CSV table of C-alpha atoms and ligand atoms in Angstrom, one decimal:
chain,number,residue,atom,x,y,z
D,1,MET,CA,0.0,0.0,0.0
D,2,GLU,CA,1.7,3.2,-1.2
D,3,ASN,CA,1.0,6.3,0.8
D,4,SER,CA,3.0,9.5,1.3
D,5,ILE,CA,5.1,7.9,4.1
D,6,SER,CA,6.0,4.7,2.2
D,7,GLY,CA,6.7,6.8,-0.9
D,8,LEU,CA,9.1,9.1,1.1
D,9,ILE,CA,11.1,6.2,2.4
D,10,ALA,CA,11.2,4.5,-1.0
D,11,ARG,CA,12.6,7.6,-2.7
D,12,ALA,CA,15.1,8.6,0.0
D,13,ARG,CA,18.7,7.5,-0.2
D,14,LYS,CA,20.1,9.5,2.7
D,15,ILE,CA,18.0,9.2,5.8
D,16,VAL,CA,18.5,10.7,9.3
D,17,ILE,CA,16.6,8.8,12.0
D,18,LYS,CA,16.1,10.3,15.5
D,19,PHE,CA,14.9,8.5,18.6
D,20,GLY,CA,13.5,10.2,21.6
D,21,SER,CA,14.4,9.1,25.1
D,22,ASN,CA,10.8,7.7,25.6
D,23,THR,CA,11.3,5.5,22.6
D,24,LEU,CA,14.7,4.1,23.8
D,25,ALA,CA,13.7,3.6,27.4
D,26,ASP,CA,11.6,0.6,28.6
D,27,GLY,CA,8.9,0.8,31.3
D,28,ASN,CA,11.6,0.5,34.0
D,29,GLY,CA,13.6,3.4,32.9
D,30,ARG,CA,16.4,1.3,31.2
D,31,ILE,CA,17.6,1.3,27.7
D,32,ASN,CA,15.2,-1.1,25.8
D,33,LEU,CA,17.7,-3.5,24.3
D,34,SER,CA,15.2,-5.5,22.4
D,35,PHE,CA,14.0,-2.3,20.7
D,36,LEU,CA,17.6,-1.6,19.7
D,37,GLU,CA,18.0,-5.1,18.3
D,38,GLU,CA,14.8,-5.0,16.4
D,39,PHE,CA,15.6,-1.6,14.9
D,40,ALA,CA,19.1,-2.7,14.0
D,41,ALA,CA,17.8,-5.6,11.9
D,42,GLN,CA,15.5,-3.3,10.0
D,43,ALA,CA,18.2,-0.6,9.5
D,44,ALA,CA,20.6,-3.3,8.3
D,45,ALA,CA,18.0,-4.3,5.6
D,46,LEU,CA,17.8,-0.7,4.4
D,47,ILE,CA,21.6,-0.3,4.3
D,48,ARG,CA,21.9,-3.6,2.3
D,49,GLU,CA,19.5,-2.0,-0.3
D,50,GLY,CA,22.0,0.9,-0.7
D,51,LYS,CA,20.3,3.5,1.6
D,52,GLN,CA,22.6,5.5,3.8
D,53,LEU,CA,21.6,6.2,7.5
D,54,VAL,CA,22.7,8.5,10.2
D,55,LEU,CA,21.1,8.1,13.6
D,56,VAL,CA,20.5,10.7,16.3
D,57,SER,CA,20.1,9.0,19.6
D,58,SER,CA,19.0,10.5,22.9
D,59,GLY,CA,19.1,8.3,26.0
D,60,ALA,CA,22.4,9.1,27.7
D,61,GLN,CA,20.6,10.2,30.8
D,62,VAL,CA,18.3,7.2,30.9
D,63,ALA,CA,21.3,4.9,30.4
D,64,GLY,CA,23.3,6.8,33.1
D,65,LEU,CA,20.5,6.6,35.6
D,66,SER,CA,20.1,2.8,35.2
D,67,THR,CA,23.9,2.5,35.8
D,68,MET,CA,24.2,5.1,38.6
D,69,GLY,CA,20.8,4.8,40.2
D,70,LYS,CA,22.0,6.4,43.4
D,71,TRP,CA,22.4,9.7,41.5
D,72,ALA,CA,18.8,9.8,40.5
D,73,ARG,CA,17.9,12.7,42.9
D,74,LYS,CA,21.1,14.7,42.4
D,75,GLN,CA,20.0,18.1,41.0
D,76,ASP,CA,23.6,19.5,40.8
D,77,LEU,CA,24.5,20.4,37.2
D,78,HIS,CA,27.9,18.6,37.4
D,79,TYR,CA,26.2,15.4,38.5
D,80,LYS,CA,23.7,15.6,35.6
D,81,GLN,CA,26.6,16.1,33.2
D,82,ALA,CA,28.6,13.3,34.8
D,83,LEU,CA,25.5,11.1,34.5
D,84,CYS,CA,25.4,11.8,30.8
D,85,ALA,CA,29.1,11.0,30.5
D,86,VAL,CA,28.5,7.6,32.1
D,87,GLY,CA,25.3,6.9,30.2
D,88,GLN,CA,26.7,7.9,26.8
D,89,VAL,CA,29.2,5.0,27.0
D,90,GLU,CA,26.4,2.6,28.0
D,91,LEU,CA,24.2,3.9,25.2
D,92,MET,CA,26.8,3.5,22.5
D,93,GLY,CA,27.8,0.0,23.9
D,94,ALA,CA,24.2,-1.0,23.5
D,95,TRP,CA,23.9,0.4,19.9
D,96,GLY,CA,27.2,-1.3,19.1
D,97,ARG,CA,26.0,-4.7,20.2
D,98,ALA,CA,22.7,-4.3,18.4
D,99,PHE,CA,24.5,-3.7,15.1
D,100,GLU,CA,27.3,-6.2,15.6
D,101,PRO,CA,25.3,-9.2,14.2
D,102,TRP,CA,24.8,-7.3,11.0
D,103,GLY,CA,28.5,-6.5,10.6
D,104,ILE,CA,27.9,-2.8,10.9
D,105,HIS,CA,30.3,-0.7,12.8
D,106,ILE,CA,29.0,2.4,14.6
D,107,ALA,CA,30.7,5.8,15.2
D,108,GLN,CA,29.9,8.3,17.9
D,109,ILE,CA,29.6,12.0,17.1
D,110,LEU,CA,28.9,14.4,20.0
D,111,LEU,CA,28.0,17.9,19.1
D,112,THR,CA,27.1,21.2,20.7
D,113,ARG,CA,25.4,24.3,19.4
D,114,ASP,CA,28.7,26.1,18.8
D,115,ASP,CA,29.7,23.3,16.3
D,116,PHE,CA,26.9,24.3,14.0
D,117,GLY,CA,27.8,28.0,14.2
D,118,ASP,CA,31.4,27.7,13.2
D,119,PRO,CA,32.1,27.2,9.5
D,120,ILE,CA,35.3,25.3,10.0
D,121,ARG,CA,33.7,22.9,12.5
D,122,THR,CA,30.7,22.5,10.2
D,123,LEU,CA,32.9,21.6,7.3
D,124,ASN,CA,34.8,19.1,9.4
D,125,MET,CA,31.6,17.5,10.7
D,126,ARG,CA,30.2,17.3,7.2
D,127,ASN,CA,33.4,15.6,5.9
D,128,THR,CA,33.5,13.2,8.8
D,129,LEU,CA,29.9,12.2,8.2
D,130,PHE,CA,30.4,11.7,4.5
D,131,THR,CA,33.6,9.6,5.1
D,132,LEU,CA,31.9,7.4,7.7
D,133,VAL,CA,28.9,6.7,5.6
D,134,ASP,CA,30.9,6.1,2.5
D,135,GLU,CA,32.9,3.5,4.5
D,136,ARG,CA,29.5,1.9,5.5
D,137,ILE,CA,29.9,2.9,9.1
D,138,LEU,CA,26.8,4.1,10.9
D,139,PRO,CA,27.3,7.5,12.6
D,140,ILE,CA,25.3,8.0,15.8
D,141,ILE,CA,25.0,11.6,16.9
D,142,ASN,CA,24.0,13.0,20.3
D,143,GLU,CA,24.3,16.3,22.0
D,144,ASN,CA,27.5,16.5,24.0
D,145,ASP,CA,25.7,16.9,27.3
D,146,SER,CA,28.8,16.6,29.4
D,147,VAL,CA,30.2,20.0,28.1
D,148,SER,CA,26.9,21.7,27.2
D,149,VAL,CA,25.7,24.1,29.8
D,150,GLU,CA,22.5,26.0,29.1
D,151,GLU,CA,24.2,28.8,27.2
D,152,ILE,CA,25.7,26.6,24.6
D,153,LYS,CA,23.0,23.8,24.4
D,154,ILE,CA,21.0,22.9,21.3
D,155,GLY,CA,18.7,21.7,24.0
D,156,ASP,CA,16.6,19.1,22.3
D,157,ASN,CA,17.5,16.3,19.8
D,158,ASP,CA,14.7,17.2,17.4
D,159,THR,CA,16.6,20.4,16.6
D,160,LEU,CA,19.9,18.5,16.6
D,161,ALA,CA,18.4,16.0,14.1
D,162,ALA,CA,17.1,18.7,11.9
D,163,GLN,CA,20.5,20.5,11.8
D,164,SER,CA,22.3,17.2,11.2
D,165,ALA,CA,19.9,16.4,8.3
D,166,VAL,CA,20.6,19.8,6.7
D,167,LEU,CA,24.4,19.5,7.3
D,168,TRP,CA,24.6,16.0,5.7
D,169,SER,CA,22.2,17.0,2.9
D,170,ALA,CA,19.8,14.2,3.8
D,171,ASP,CA,16.8,13.3,1.6
D,172,LEU,CA,14.6,12.5,4.6
D,173,LEU,CA,14.4,13.0,8.4
D,174,VAL,CA,12.5,10.5,10.5
D,175,LEU,CA,11.6,11.4,14.1
D,176,PHE,CA,10.6,8.5,16.3
D,177,SER,CA,8.6,9.5,19.4
D,178,ASP,CA,6.1,7.9,21.7
D,179,ILE,CA,3.1,9.1,19.7
D,180,ASP,CA,2.0,8.1,16.2
D,181,GLY,CA,2.4,11.6,14.8
D,182,LEU,CA,1.0,15.1,15.0
D,183,TYR,CA,-2.5,15.2,16.4
D,184,ASN,CA,-5.0,18.1,16.5
D,185,LYS,CA,-4.5,18.0,20.3
D,186,ASN,CA,-2.3,16.1,22.8
D,187,PRO,CA,-3.3,12.4,22.5
D,188,LYS,CA,-2.0,11.7,26.0
D,189,GLU,CA,-4.6,14.1,27.4
D,190,PHE,CA,-7.4,13.7,24.9
D,191,PRO,CA,-8.3,10.2,23.8
D,192,ASP,CA,-10.4,11.6,20.9
D,193,ALA,CA,-7.4,13.4,19.4
D,194,GLU,CA,-7.1,12.9,15.7
D,195,LEU,CA,-3.9,12.1,13.8
D,196,VAL,CA,-2.9,14.5,11.0
D,197,ASP,CA,-1.6,12.3,8.1
D,198,GLU,CA,0.0,15.0,6.1
D,199,VAL,CA,1.3,18.5,6.7
D,200,ARG,CA,2.2,20.8,3.8
D,201,ASP,CA,2.1,24.1,5.6
D,202,ILE,CA,3.7,24.3,9.1
D,203,THR,CA,2.2,27.7,9.9
D,204,ALA,CA,-1.3,26.5,9.2
D,205,ALA,CA,-0.6,23.3,11.2
D,206,ARG,CA,0.6,25.3,14.2
D,207,ALA,CA,-2.5,27.4,14.0
D,208,SER,CA,-4.9,24.4,13.8
D,209,ILE,CA,-3.5,22.1,16.5
D,210,ARG,CA,-3.3,22.4,20.3
D,211,ILE,CA,0.1,21.7,21.8
D,212,GLY,CA,0.1,19.9,25.1
D,213,GLY,CA,2.8,19.1,27.6
D,214,SER,CA,5.4,16.3,27.1
D,215,ASN,CA,6.4,13.7,29.8
D,216,SER,CA,9.3,13.0,32.1
D,217,PHE,CA,12.2,12.1,29.8
D,218,GLY,CA,11.1,13.9,26.7
D,219,THR,CA,12.5,17.4,26.5
D,220,GLY,CA,11.2,19.1,23.4
D,221,GLY,CA,7.6,18.0,23.1
D,222,ILE,CA,5.6,18.5,19.9
D,223,ALA,CA,6.7,22.1,19.5
D,224,THR,CA,10.3,21.3,18.7
D,225,LYS,CA,9.2,18.6,16.3
D,226,LEU,CA,7.3,21.2,14.3
D,227,ASP,CA,10.3,23.5,14.5
D,228,ALA,CA,12.4,20.7,13.2
D,229,ALA,CA,10.0,20.1,10.3
D,230,GLU,CA,10.0,23.8,9.5
D,231,GLN,CA,13.8,23.8,9.4
D,232,VAL,CA,14.3,20.8,7.2
D,233,LEU,CA,11.4,21.7,4.9
D,234,SER,CA,13.0,25.0,4.2
D,235,TYR,CA,15.9,23.0,2.6
D,236,GLY,CA,13.5,20.8,0.7
D,237,ILE,CA,14.0,17.8,3.1
D,238,PRO,CA,10.7,16.1,4.0
D,239,MET,CA,10.1,14.7,7.5
D,240,ILE,CA,8.2,11.8,9.1
D,241,LEU,CA,7.0,11.8,12.7
D,242,ALA,CA,6.0,8.3,13.9
D,243,HIS,CA,5.8,6.1,17.0
D,244,GLY,CA,9.1,4.3,17.4
D,245,GLY,CA,7.6,1.7,19.7
D,246,ARG,CA,5.3,0.1,17.1
D,247,PRO,CA,6.3,-3.4,16.0
D,248,ARG,CA,9.0,-3.4,13.3
D,249,VAL,CA,8.1,0.2,12.7
D,250,LEU,CA,10.6,1.0,10.0
D,251,GLU,CA,9.3,-1.9,7.8
D,252,ALA,CA,5.7,-1.1,8.7
D,253,LEU,CA,6.1,2.5,7.6
D,254,ARG,CA,7.7,1.5,4.4
D,255,GLU,CA,5.0,-1.0,3.7
D,256,GLY,CA,2.3,1.6,4.4
D,257,THR,CA,0.8,-0.5,7.2
D,258,GLN,CA,1.7,2.0,10.0
D,259,ARG,CA,0.4,5.5,10.2
D,260,GLY,CA,2.5,8.6,11.0
D,261,THR,CA,2.6,12.2,9.9
D,262,ALA,CA,4.3,13.1,6.7
D,263,PHE,CA,5.7,16.7,6.5
D,264,LEU,CA,6.0,17.3,2.8
D,265,ALA,CA,8.2,19.9,1.1
M,1,ADP,P1,10.4,12.5,22.5
M,1,ADP,O1,11.1,12.3,23.8
M,1,ADP,O2,10.0,11.3,21.8
M,1,ADP,O3,11.1,13.5,21.6
M,1,ADP,P2,8.5,14.4,23.7
M,1,ADP,O4,8.0,13.8,25.0
M,1,ADP,O5,9.5,15.5,23.7
M,1,ADP,O6,9.0,13.1,22.8
M,1,ADP,O7,7.3,14.9,22.8
M,1,ADP,C1,6.2,14.1,22.4
M,1,ADP,C2,5.0,14.4,23.3
M,1,ADP,O8,4.4,15.6,22.8
M,1,ADP,C3,4.0,13.3,23.2
M,1,ADP,O9,4.2,12.2,24.0
M,1,ADP,C4,2.7,14.1,23.5
M,1,ADP,O10,2.2,13.8,24.8
M,1,ADP,C5,3.1,15.6,23.4
M,1,ADP,N1,2.1,16.4,22.6
M,1,ADP,C6,1.6,17.5,23.0
M,1,ADP,N2,0.7,18.0,22.1
M,1,ADP,C7,0.7,17.2,21.0
M,1,ADP,C8,0.0,17.1,19.8
M,1,ADP,N3,-0.8,18.1,19.3
M,1,ADP,N4,0.3,16.0,18.9
M,1,ADP,C9,1.1,15.1,19.3
M,1,ADP,N5,1.8,15.1,20.5
M,1,ADP,C10,1.6,16.1,21.4
């Protein structure tokens, strides 16, 4: 069944895929290893077909908390940053093991807002991404939370994913969250909320929906997802927002059996 989402995936060669913390964590606040394994199998299939992928993965804090549980209540900024430093290693270890059976090496890229503002760094990042992907290595980007204080933070990985998609000249950005897409109102608060299948005009979409709150691990909420869509669309890059927790979601989206929201350029 061809719909706009399956068509976008079929046509794209360079795809950036972002996971929110809520997608990566299980019900017990740990990294969901079976999700990572299931995703890796589907991603490997896309790569075998000749598509190129770059991942943007949140989850350092979640992974850090499951390792250093006794730090859970520490509010001190240095502890939070230390937690991300511990968790980032756990997170990448988990991704590495998930892709290992498919013979795919991963590479970690940690970025801050300054990196995108500096033309030399931007060029270096771009070249590194191109080199990694050409060598069939899977880059996994995250914000460098251990060095990012508020003033230099990008702040949410939706924006980081959008900037990365633009930087790498991707053909498609996919944001996986814990909701099936954009709704006319927050589906967590309103069971009768209706999914919007396609968005062609972000300004009109913003005006016609109600934005509700997000939950504990999520940082950006739906507002940053709309901002991300606006940013990539201005470069002609379409975006898909979908529920990362749906069974074999990447395949289901490709086959048109799973709904989501397509933001079309
Ligand atoms: P993630 O961690 O996956 O990036 P967030 O928690 O930051 O996700 O943002 C997604 C959340 O935004 C959803 O769980 C949902 O509760 C909330 N939300 C608020 N308003 C809307 C809306 N109109 N449509 C969809 N989601 C909404």
